[in-house]
XYZ file of C-alpha atoms in Angstrom:
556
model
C -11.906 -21.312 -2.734
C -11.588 -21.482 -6.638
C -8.954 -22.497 -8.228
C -7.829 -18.521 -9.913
C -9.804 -16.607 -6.808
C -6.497 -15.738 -5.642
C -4.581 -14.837 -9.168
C -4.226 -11.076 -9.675
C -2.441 -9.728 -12.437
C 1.224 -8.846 -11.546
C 3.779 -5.650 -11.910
C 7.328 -6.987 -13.858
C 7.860 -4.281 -15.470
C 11.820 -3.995 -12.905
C 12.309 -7.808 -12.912
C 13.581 -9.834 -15.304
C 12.108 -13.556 -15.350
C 14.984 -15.969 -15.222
C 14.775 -19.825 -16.152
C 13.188 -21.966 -13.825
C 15.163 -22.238 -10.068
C 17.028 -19.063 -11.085
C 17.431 -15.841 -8.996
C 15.647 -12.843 -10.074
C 17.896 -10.033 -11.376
C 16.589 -6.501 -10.927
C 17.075 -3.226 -11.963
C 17.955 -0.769 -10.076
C 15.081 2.031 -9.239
C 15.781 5.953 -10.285
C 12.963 8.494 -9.505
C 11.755 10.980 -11.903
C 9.853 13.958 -10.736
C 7.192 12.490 -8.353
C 7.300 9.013 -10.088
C 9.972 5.670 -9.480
C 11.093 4.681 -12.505
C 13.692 1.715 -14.295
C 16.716 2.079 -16.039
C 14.453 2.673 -19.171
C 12.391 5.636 -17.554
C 9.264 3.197 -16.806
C 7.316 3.816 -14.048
C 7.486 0.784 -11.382
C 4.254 1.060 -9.254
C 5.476 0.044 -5.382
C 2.438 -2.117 -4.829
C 3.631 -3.574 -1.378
C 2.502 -5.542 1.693
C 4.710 -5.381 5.064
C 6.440 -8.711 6.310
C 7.330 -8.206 9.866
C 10.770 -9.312 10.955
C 10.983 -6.494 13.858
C 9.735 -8.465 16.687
C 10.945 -10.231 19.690
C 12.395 -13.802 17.597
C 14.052 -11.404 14.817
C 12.688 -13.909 12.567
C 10.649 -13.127 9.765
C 7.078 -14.128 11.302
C 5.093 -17.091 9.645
C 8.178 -19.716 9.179
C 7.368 -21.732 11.824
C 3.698 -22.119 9.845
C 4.752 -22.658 5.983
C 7.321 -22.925 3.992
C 9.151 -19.803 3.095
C 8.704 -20.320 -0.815
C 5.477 -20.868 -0.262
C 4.861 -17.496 1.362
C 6.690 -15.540 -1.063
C 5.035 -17.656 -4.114
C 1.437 -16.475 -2.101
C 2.240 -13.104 -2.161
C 3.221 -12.655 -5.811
C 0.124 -15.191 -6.493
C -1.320 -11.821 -4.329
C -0.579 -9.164 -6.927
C 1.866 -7.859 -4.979
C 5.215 -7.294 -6.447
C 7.387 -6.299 -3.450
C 7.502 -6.417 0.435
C 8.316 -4.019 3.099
C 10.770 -6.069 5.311
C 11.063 -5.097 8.675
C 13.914 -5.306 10.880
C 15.630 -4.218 14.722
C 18.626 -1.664 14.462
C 20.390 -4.252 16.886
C 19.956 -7.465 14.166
C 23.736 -6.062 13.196
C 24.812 -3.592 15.729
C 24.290 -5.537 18.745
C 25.990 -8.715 18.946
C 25.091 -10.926 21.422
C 21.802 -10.939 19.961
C 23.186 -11.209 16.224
C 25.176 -14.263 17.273
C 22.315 -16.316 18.631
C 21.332 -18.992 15.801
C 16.869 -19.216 15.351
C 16.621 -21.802 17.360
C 18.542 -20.419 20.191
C 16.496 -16.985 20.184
C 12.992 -18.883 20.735
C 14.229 -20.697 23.089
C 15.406 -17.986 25.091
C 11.728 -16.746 24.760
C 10.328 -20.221 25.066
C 8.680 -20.364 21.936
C 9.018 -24.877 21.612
C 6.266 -24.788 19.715
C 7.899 -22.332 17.124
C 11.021 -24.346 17.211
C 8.868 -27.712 16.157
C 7.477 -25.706 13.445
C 10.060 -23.907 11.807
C 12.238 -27.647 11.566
C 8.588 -28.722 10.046
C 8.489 -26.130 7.504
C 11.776 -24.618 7.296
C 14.477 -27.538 8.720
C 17.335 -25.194 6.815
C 16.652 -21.695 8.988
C 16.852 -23.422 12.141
C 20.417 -23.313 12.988
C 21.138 -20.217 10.824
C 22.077 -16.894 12.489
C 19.166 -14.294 12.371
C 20.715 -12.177 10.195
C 21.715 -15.231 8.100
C 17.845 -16.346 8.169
C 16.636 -12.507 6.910
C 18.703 -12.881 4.075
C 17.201 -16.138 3.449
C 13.241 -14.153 3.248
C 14.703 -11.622 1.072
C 16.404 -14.558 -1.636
C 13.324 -15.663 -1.419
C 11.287 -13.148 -2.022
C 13.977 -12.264 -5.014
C 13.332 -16.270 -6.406
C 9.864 -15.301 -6.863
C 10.091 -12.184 -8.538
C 9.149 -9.633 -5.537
C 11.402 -6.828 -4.621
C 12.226 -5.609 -1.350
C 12.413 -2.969 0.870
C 14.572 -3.005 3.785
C 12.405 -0.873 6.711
C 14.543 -0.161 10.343
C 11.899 -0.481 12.408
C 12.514 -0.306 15.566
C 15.918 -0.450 17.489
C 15.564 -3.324 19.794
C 13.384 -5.707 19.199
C 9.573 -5.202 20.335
C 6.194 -4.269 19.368
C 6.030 -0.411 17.809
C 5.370 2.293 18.749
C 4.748 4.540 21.832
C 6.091 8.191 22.363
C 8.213 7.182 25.625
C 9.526 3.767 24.683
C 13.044 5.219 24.196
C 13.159 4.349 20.509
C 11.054 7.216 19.185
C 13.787 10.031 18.038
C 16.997 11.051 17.882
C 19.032 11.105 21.443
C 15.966 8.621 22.702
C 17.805 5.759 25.352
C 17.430 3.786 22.760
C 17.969 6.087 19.954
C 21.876 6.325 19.381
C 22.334 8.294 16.157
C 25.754 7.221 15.918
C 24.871 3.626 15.894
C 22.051 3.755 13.650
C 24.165 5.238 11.008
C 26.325 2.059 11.765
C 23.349 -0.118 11.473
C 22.274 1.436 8.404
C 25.685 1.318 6.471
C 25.873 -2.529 7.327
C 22.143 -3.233 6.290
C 23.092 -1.028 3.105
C 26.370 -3.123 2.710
C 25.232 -6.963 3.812
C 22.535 -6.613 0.585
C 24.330 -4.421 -2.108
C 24.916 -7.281 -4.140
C 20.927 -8.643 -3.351
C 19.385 -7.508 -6.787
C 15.577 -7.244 -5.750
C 16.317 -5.032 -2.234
C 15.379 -2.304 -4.104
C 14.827 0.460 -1.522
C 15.823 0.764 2.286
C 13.629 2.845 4.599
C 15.230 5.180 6.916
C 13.123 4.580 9.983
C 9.529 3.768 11.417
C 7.790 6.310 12.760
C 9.648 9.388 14.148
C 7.953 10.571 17.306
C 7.828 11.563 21.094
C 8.834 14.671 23.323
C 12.282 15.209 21.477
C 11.469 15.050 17.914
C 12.299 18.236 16.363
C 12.730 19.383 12.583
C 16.306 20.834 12.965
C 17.859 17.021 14.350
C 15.531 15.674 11.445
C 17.401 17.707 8.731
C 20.845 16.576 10.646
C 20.389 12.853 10.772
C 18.321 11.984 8.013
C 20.628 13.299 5.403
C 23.676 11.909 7.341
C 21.506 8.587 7.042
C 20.506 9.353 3.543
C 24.232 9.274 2.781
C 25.496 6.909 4.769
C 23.468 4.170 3.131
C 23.819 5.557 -0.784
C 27.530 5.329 0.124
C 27.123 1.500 1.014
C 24.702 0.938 -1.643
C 24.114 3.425 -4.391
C 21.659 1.489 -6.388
C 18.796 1.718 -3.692
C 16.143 3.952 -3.552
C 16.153 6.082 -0.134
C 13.137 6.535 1.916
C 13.077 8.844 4.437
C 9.868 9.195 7.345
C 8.319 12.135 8.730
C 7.624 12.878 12.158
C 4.692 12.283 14.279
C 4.393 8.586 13.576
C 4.952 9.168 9.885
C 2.174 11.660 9.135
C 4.174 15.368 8.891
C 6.263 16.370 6.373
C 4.874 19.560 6.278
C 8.315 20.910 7.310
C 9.465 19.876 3.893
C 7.111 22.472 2.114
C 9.615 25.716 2.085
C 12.853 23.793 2.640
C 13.908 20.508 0.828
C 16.725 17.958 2.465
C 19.767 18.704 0.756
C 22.130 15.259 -0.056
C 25.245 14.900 -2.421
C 23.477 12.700 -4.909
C 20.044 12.523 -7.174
C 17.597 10.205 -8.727
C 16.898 8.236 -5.242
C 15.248 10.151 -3.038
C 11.634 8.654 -2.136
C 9.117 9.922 1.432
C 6.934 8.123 3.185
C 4.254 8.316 5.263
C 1.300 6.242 7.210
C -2.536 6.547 7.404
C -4.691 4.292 9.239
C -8.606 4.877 10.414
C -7.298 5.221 14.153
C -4.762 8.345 13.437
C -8.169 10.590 13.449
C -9.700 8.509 16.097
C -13.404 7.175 16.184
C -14.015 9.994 13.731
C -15.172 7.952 10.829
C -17.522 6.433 12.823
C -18.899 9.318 15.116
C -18.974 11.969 12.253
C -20.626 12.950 9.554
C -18.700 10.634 6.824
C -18.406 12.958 3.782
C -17.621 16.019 6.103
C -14.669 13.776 7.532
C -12.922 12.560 4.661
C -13.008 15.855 3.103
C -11.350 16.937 6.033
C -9.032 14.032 6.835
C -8.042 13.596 3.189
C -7.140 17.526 2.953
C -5.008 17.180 5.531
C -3.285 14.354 4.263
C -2.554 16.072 0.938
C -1.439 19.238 3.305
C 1.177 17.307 5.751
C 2.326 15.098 3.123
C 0.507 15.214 -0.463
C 2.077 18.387 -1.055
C 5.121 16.222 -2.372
C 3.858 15.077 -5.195
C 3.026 18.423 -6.738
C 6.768 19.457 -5.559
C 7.626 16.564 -7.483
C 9.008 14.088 -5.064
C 7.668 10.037 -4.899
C 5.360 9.625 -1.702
C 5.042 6.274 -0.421
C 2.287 5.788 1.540
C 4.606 2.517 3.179
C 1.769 1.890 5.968
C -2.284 1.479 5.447
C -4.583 -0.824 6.807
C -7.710 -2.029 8.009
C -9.429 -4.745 10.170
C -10.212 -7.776 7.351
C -12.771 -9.244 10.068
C -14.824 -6.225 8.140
C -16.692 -5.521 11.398
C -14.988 -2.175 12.187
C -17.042 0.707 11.227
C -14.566 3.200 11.343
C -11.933 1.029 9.448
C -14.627 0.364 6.898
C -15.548 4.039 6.154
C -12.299 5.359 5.954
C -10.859 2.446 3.763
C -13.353 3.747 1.234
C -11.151 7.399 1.428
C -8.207 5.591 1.346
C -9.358 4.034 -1.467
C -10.077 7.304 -3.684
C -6.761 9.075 -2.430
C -4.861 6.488 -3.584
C -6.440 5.823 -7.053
C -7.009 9.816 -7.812
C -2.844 10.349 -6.856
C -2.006 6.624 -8.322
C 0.241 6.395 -5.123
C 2.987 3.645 -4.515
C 1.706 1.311 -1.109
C 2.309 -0.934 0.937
C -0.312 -2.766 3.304
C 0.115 -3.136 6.684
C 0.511 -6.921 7.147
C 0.913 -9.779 6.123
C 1.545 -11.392 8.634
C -1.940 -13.757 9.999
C -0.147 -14.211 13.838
C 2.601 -13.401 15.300
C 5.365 -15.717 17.028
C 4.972 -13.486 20.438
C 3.427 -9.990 19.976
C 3.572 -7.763 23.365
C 3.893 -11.003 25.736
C 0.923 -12.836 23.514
C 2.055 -16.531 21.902
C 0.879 -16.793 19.446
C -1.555 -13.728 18.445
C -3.779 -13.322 15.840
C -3.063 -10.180 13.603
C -6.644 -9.553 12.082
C -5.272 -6.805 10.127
C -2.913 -9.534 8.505
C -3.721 -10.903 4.913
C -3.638 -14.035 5.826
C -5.217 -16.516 8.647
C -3.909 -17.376 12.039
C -2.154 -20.551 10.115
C -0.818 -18.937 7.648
C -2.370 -21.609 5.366
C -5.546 -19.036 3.458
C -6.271 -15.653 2.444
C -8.410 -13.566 5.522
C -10.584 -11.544 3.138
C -10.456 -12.493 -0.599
C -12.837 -9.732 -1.393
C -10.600 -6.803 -0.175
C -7.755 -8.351 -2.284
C -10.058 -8.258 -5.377
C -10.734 -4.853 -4.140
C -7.549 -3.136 -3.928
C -5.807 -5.502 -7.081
C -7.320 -2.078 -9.078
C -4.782 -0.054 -7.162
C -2.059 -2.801 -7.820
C -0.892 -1.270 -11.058
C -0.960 2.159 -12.550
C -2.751 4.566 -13.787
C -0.542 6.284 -15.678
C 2.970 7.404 -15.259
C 6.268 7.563 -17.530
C 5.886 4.527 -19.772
C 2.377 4.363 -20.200
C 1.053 7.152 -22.341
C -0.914 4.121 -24.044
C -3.449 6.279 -24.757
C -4.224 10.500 -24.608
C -5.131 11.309 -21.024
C -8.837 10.343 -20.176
C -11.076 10.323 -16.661
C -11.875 6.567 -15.069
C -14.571 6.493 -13.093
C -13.928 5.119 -9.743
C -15.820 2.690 -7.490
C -13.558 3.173 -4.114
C -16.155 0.953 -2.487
C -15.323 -1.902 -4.890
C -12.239 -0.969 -6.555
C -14.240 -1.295 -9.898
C -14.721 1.198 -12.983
C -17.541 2.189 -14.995
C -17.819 -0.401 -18.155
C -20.280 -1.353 -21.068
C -20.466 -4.339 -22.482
C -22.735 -2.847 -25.455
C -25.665 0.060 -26.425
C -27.930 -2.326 -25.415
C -26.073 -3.788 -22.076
C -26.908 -1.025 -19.165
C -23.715 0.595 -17.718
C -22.036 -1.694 -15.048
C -18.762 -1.641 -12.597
C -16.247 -4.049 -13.685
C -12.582 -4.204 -14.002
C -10.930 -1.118 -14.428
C -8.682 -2.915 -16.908
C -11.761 -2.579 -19.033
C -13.175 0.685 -18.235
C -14.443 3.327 -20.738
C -12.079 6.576 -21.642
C -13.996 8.922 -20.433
C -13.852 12.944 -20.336
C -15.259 15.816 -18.217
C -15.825 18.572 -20.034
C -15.772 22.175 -18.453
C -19.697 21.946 -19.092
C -19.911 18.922 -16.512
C -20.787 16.563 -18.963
C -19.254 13.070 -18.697
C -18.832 11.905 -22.273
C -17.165 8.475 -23.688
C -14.146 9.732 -25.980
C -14.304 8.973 -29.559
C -17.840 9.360 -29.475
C -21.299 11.256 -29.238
C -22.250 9.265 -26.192
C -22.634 11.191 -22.273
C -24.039 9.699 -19.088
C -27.545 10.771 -18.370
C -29.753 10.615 -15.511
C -33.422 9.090 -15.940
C -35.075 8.207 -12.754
C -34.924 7.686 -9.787
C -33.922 3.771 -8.940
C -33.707 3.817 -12.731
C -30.353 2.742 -14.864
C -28.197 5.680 -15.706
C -28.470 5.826 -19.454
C -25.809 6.636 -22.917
C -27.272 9.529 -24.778
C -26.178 11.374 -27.444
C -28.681 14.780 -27.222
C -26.529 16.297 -23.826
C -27.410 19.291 -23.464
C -29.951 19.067 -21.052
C -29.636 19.035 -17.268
C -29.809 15.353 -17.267
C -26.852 15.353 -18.893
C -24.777 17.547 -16.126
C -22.931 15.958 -13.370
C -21.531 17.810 -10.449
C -19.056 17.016 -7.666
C -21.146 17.309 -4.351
C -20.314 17.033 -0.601
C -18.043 17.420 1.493
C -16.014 14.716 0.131
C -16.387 15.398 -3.711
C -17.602 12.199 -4.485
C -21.004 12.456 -4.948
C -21.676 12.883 -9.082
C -25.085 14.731 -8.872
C -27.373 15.247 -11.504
C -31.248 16.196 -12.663
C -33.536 13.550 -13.018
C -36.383 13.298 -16.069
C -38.895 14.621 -13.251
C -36.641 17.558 -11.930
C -35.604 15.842 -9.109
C -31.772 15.370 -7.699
C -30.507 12.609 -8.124
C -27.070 11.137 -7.329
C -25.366 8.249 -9.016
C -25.215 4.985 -7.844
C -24.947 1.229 -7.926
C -27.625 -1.642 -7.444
C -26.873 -4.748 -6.000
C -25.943 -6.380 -9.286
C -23.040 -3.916 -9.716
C -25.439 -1.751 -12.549
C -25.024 2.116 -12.755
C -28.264 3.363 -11.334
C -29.673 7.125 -10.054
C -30.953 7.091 -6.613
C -31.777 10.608 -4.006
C -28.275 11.409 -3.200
C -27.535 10.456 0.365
C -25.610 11.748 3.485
C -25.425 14.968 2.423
C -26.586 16.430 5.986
C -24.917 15.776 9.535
C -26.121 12.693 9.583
C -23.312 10.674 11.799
C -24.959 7.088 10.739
C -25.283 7.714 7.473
C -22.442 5.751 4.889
C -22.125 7.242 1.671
C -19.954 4.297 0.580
C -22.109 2.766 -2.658
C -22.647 6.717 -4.236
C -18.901 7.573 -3.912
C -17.510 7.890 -7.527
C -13.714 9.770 -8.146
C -12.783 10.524 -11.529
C -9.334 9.803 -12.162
C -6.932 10.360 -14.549
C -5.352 7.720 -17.032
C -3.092 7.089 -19.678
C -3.015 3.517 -19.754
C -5.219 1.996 -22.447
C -5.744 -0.926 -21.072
C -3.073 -3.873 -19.200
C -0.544 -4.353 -21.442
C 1.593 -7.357 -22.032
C 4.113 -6.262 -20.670
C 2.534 -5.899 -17.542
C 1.544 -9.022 -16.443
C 2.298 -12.300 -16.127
C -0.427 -15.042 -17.525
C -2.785 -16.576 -15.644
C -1.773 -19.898 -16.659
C -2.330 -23.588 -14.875
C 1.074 -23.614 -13.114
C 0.156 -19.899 -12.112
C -3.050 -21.609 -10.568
C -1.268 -24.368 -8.772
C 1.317 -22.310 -7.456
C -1.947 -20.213 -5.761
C -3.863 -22.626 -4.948
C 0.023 -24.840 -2.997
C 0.573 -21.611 -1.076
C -2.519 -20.110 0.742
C -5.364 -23.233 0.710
C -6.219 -25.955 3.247
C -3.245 -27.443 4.087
C-alpha cells in the first residue's frame, strides 16, 4: 500500500489546529437555511463514518485491536472529519451496568481474548468505567481534529434493529420516554464542556406496530429541548420513522421548539431498504424510482430549507454484491447533485460480539477484521469527491457552474490541454462548465462545447455548436444518460474507456433489460461554487501526514 494511498484531503474549516499534544477546540455548529454552518456563516460539510459503541461490551469496538489514537489518527488520515458515536440509553440511566469497569463487562460476556487485547493496546481503558472509556473515544477523536456526534442508538445494549424488539418506539418495553429524556439530558450534560461533540442524535431508527406521528411530534420536541437545555451549543438531530426513511409527515407541519439555528434531520438509505430491486430490475427504471422517493419522504427538506443528514449509507466493500454495487452508484449522484452531509455506515472491521458471534467480521466496515488496513482503498478514493463541498455559504469562490459527475468513480470531467482528449480526474480540478437552455454543454469563459464524433470515438472540444453533435440530453429513467448525435446520425451516449478518457458509445440499458448496468454512462451535472480546494480547506499532505497514515491502518 503506498505510502499517500490513504491521504485524502481534509474538512477544518470548524476546528482550530492547536500545538502539538493539544486538544482541539471547536466551534459550535448553527444551521442556516438547509446548510450547517460556523460561527462565521461557513458551511461545515458533515462528512462522517459511524463508530459503534452500542453493542453488548458498551465499549467503543476496535480497542482491543489498536490503539485508540491510532484509530482516530486513521480516520482523519481517511478524509473524514467527524464520527457518528453510538451509544445504549442505559450507558447512564441504568446503573448496574454503568458501574461495571471494561474489564468487568467482557468478562461477564467472556470476551478473555478482548480483555488481553485492550491491556495490549489500550492498558489505560481497562479499569475505566464505560462511560468513563466513551469519553476517552470522543477526547480522542477531539485530539485529532474530528468532531463528534453523539447517536442513542439503541436502549439496552444489542444488535439494531427489529420492529418487535421492544426498543423500536415510544411506550415499547424497552422504550420509556421518561427515561430517555433522562438519558438524553445526562449525555447532553456529561459532554457540554467536550468542544468537538458537535451534534447529538435523537434516536436510531423509529419503528414497529406503535410508531405513530402524533407521539413523534410529543417526544421529539420534548427531547429536542431537553438536550438544548443541557447543552445549547449542539446541533439537534432528530430521526424519522420507519427505520429512518419517512419524514414525509414533516411536509405540511414543521416541529415546533423554543429555540433556532440547531435543528438538523436525518435519515438512512441502504441497497436492502428496496430489497433485491437493484439487482432484479431494470437499473435506470429503479433508481429513478428509488431516488424519487427518497427526495419525496425526506429530500423535500432541503427545498423547505432544513439540513438533511443522510447519518446512515453503506455498502458491502467485498464489492461482490450486485445490488449494493448498483445502487451505490445512485447513492453516489444523490448525494453529489444535493451536496448532502453523511455519514458511512461503519467503521468498524469486527465486532467484539455481534448477535452471539465473537468476534465477527463487519464487511461493510472500512477497515479489516484486525483493524490494522483499509478494506477497499478504491471506494475511499471514490467517495473522498463527496468529502467536501460543492458549494454552500462560504464558498461562492466562483459564479455558479455545472460539474460533471462520474458517480461510478467519484471523478469529474477534466482537460489537461486542446490537444489532451477529455478525461475523469479529480473533481478538485474539473472544468466550470454550463448547460445552456439549448442543451449545449459549454466550458465557461470560452467558445469551447462538448461534441459527439463517433461511436467508440473520444468526445471532442468544438467551438462551431450548433449542430446536433453539439446537443446533449438527459435520458432514462434515471436522468443520467447525456445523449447526443453522432457524425453518422447515430445516438450515441457518453461514456468512459478503460483509461478513464471521455468517449461516445450506443447508449445502453435503456430497455427492461434486468442485467444490464448502466454504471460507466451515468453522468449528473451538478452545481458548484467552489473554484477549486482552497487553503483553507485542507490540511497538507506532508511527510508526518504520511507517517501518521501509513502508523495507523498498515501491516502491523
Amino acid at each position: 500500500m503506498g505510502r499517500r494511498s490513504l491521504l485524502f484531503t481534509l474538512l477544518t474549516l470548524v476546528c482550530v489546529i492547536l500545538p502539538h499534544g493539544s486538544t482541539v477546540k471547536c466551534q459550535p455548529l448553527y444551521t442556516s437555511s438547509r446548510w450547517i454552518v460556523n460561527e462565521s456563516g461557513e458551511r461545515v460539510k458533515l462528512a462522517c463514518v459511524n463508530w459503534v459503541a452500542h453493542l453488548d461490551a458498551v465499549v467503543a469496538e476496535g480497542l482491543s485491536k489498536q490503539p485508540v489514537d491510532v484509530i482516530s489518527k486513521g480516520i482523519r488520515a481517511m478524509g473524514f472529519n467527524c464520527v457518528r458515536l453510538t451509544w445504549p440509553l442505559w450507558l447512564v440511566t441504568n446503573d448496574s451496568l454503568a458501574s461495571l469497569t471494561v474489564r468487568q463487562s467482557f468478562q461477564n460476556l467472556g470476551l478473555l481474548e478482548s480483555i488481553a487485547g485492550i491491556q495490549t493496546n489500550n492498558p489505560s481503558v481497562i479499569d475505566l468505567t464505560l462511560l468513563q472509556a466513551y469519553q476517552v473515544v470522543v477526547r480522542s477523536l477531539g485530539d485529532n481534529n474530528v468532531m463528534v456526534v453523539l447517536d442513542n442508538h439503541v436502549t439496552q445494549p444489542e444488535w439494531c434493529c427489529s420492529n418487535f424488539d421492544g426498543s423500536g418506539f415510544f411506550g415499547d418495553r424497552y422504550f420509556d420516554p421518561d427515561l430517555w429524556i433522562t438519558g438524553l439530558t445526562k449525555m447532553a450534560a456529561t459532554f457540554s464542556a467536550t468542544t468537538n461533540v458537535v451534534g447529538m442524535s435523537l434516536r436510531n431508527e423509529l419503528r414497529g406496530p406503535k410508531q405513530n406521528v402524533k407521539d413523534w411530534y410529543r417526544y421529539m420536541s420534548k427531547g429536542a429541548e431537553a438536550v438544548h437545555a443541557a447543552n445549547p451549543n449542539v446541533l439537534v438531530i432528530l430521526s424519522g420513522l420507519n427505520y429512518d426513511k419517512d419524514l414525509s409527515f414533516l411536509r405540511n407541519q414543521q416541529v415546533k421548539l423554543s429555540f433556532e439555528g440547531k435543528l438538523v434531520f436525518e435519515m438512512h438509505w441502504y441497497a436492502f431498504t428496496d430489497g433485491p430491486a437493484w439487482e432484479s430490475g431494470n437499473v435506470n427504471q429503479v433508481c429513478g424510482q428509488v431516488a424519487g422517493n427518497v427526495m419525496r419522504m425526506s429530500g423535500f427538506l432541503l427545498e423547505q430549507g432544513w439540513p438533511l443528514f443522510v447519518s446512515e449509507f453503506g455498502v458491502d466493500l467485498r464489492g461482490s454484491n450486485e445490488n449494493d454495487n448498483r445502487y451505490l452508484n445512485c447513492f453516489m449522484a444523490v448525494a453529489a447533485e444535493h451536496d448532502l452531509d453523511w455519514a458511512y455506515w461503519t467503521l468498524v472491521g469486527s465486532y467484539y460480539i455481534r448477535e452471539g458471534v465473537i468476534g465477527r467480521n463487519e464487511y461493510y466496515g472500512l477497515l479489516t477484521w484486525d483493524w490494522s488496513q483499509v478494506r477497499n482503498t478504491s471506494f475511499l478514493q471514490r467517495i473522498s469527491a463527496l468529502q467536501l463541498p460543492f458549494r454552500g455559504p462560504g464558498f461562492s469562490e466562483a459564479r455558479s457552474f455545472k460539474v460533471i459527475f462520474h458517480p461510478l468513480t467519484g471523478l469529474c470531467v477534466v482537460r489537461k490541454s486542446l490537444l489532451d482528449p477529455l478525461m475523469l480526474g479529480p473533481c478538485s480540478r474539473t472544468e466550470h462548465w454550463r448547460y445552456t437552455p439549448q442543451k449545449i454543454l459549454t466550458i465557461k469563459g470560452t467558445y469551447f462545447c462538448l461534441q459527439a464524433d463517433q461511436v467508440g470515438k473520444p468526445a471532442q472540444l468544438g467551438i462551431i455548436c450548433n449542430g446536433p453533435n453539439s446537443k446533449w440530453e438527459m435520458i432514462s429513467d434515471s436522468k443520467m444518460h447525456l445523449s447526443s448525435t453522432a457524425s453518422d446520425g447515430s445516438t450515441v451516449c457518453l461514456d468512459v474507456d478503460s483509461n478513464n478518457v471521455l468517449v461516445t458509445n450506443t447508449c445502453k440499458c435503456l430497455s427492461r433489460d434486468r442485467t444490464c448496468d448502466p454504471g460507466s454512462q451515468w453522468f449528473k451535472l451538478v452545481d458548484s461554487t467552489r473554484s477549486s480546494i482552497s487553503t483553507k480547506l485542507t490540511l497538507p499532505a506532508s511527510d508526518s501526514d504520511s507517517d501518521m497514515a501509513d502508523k495507523s491502518f498498515s501491516s502491523m
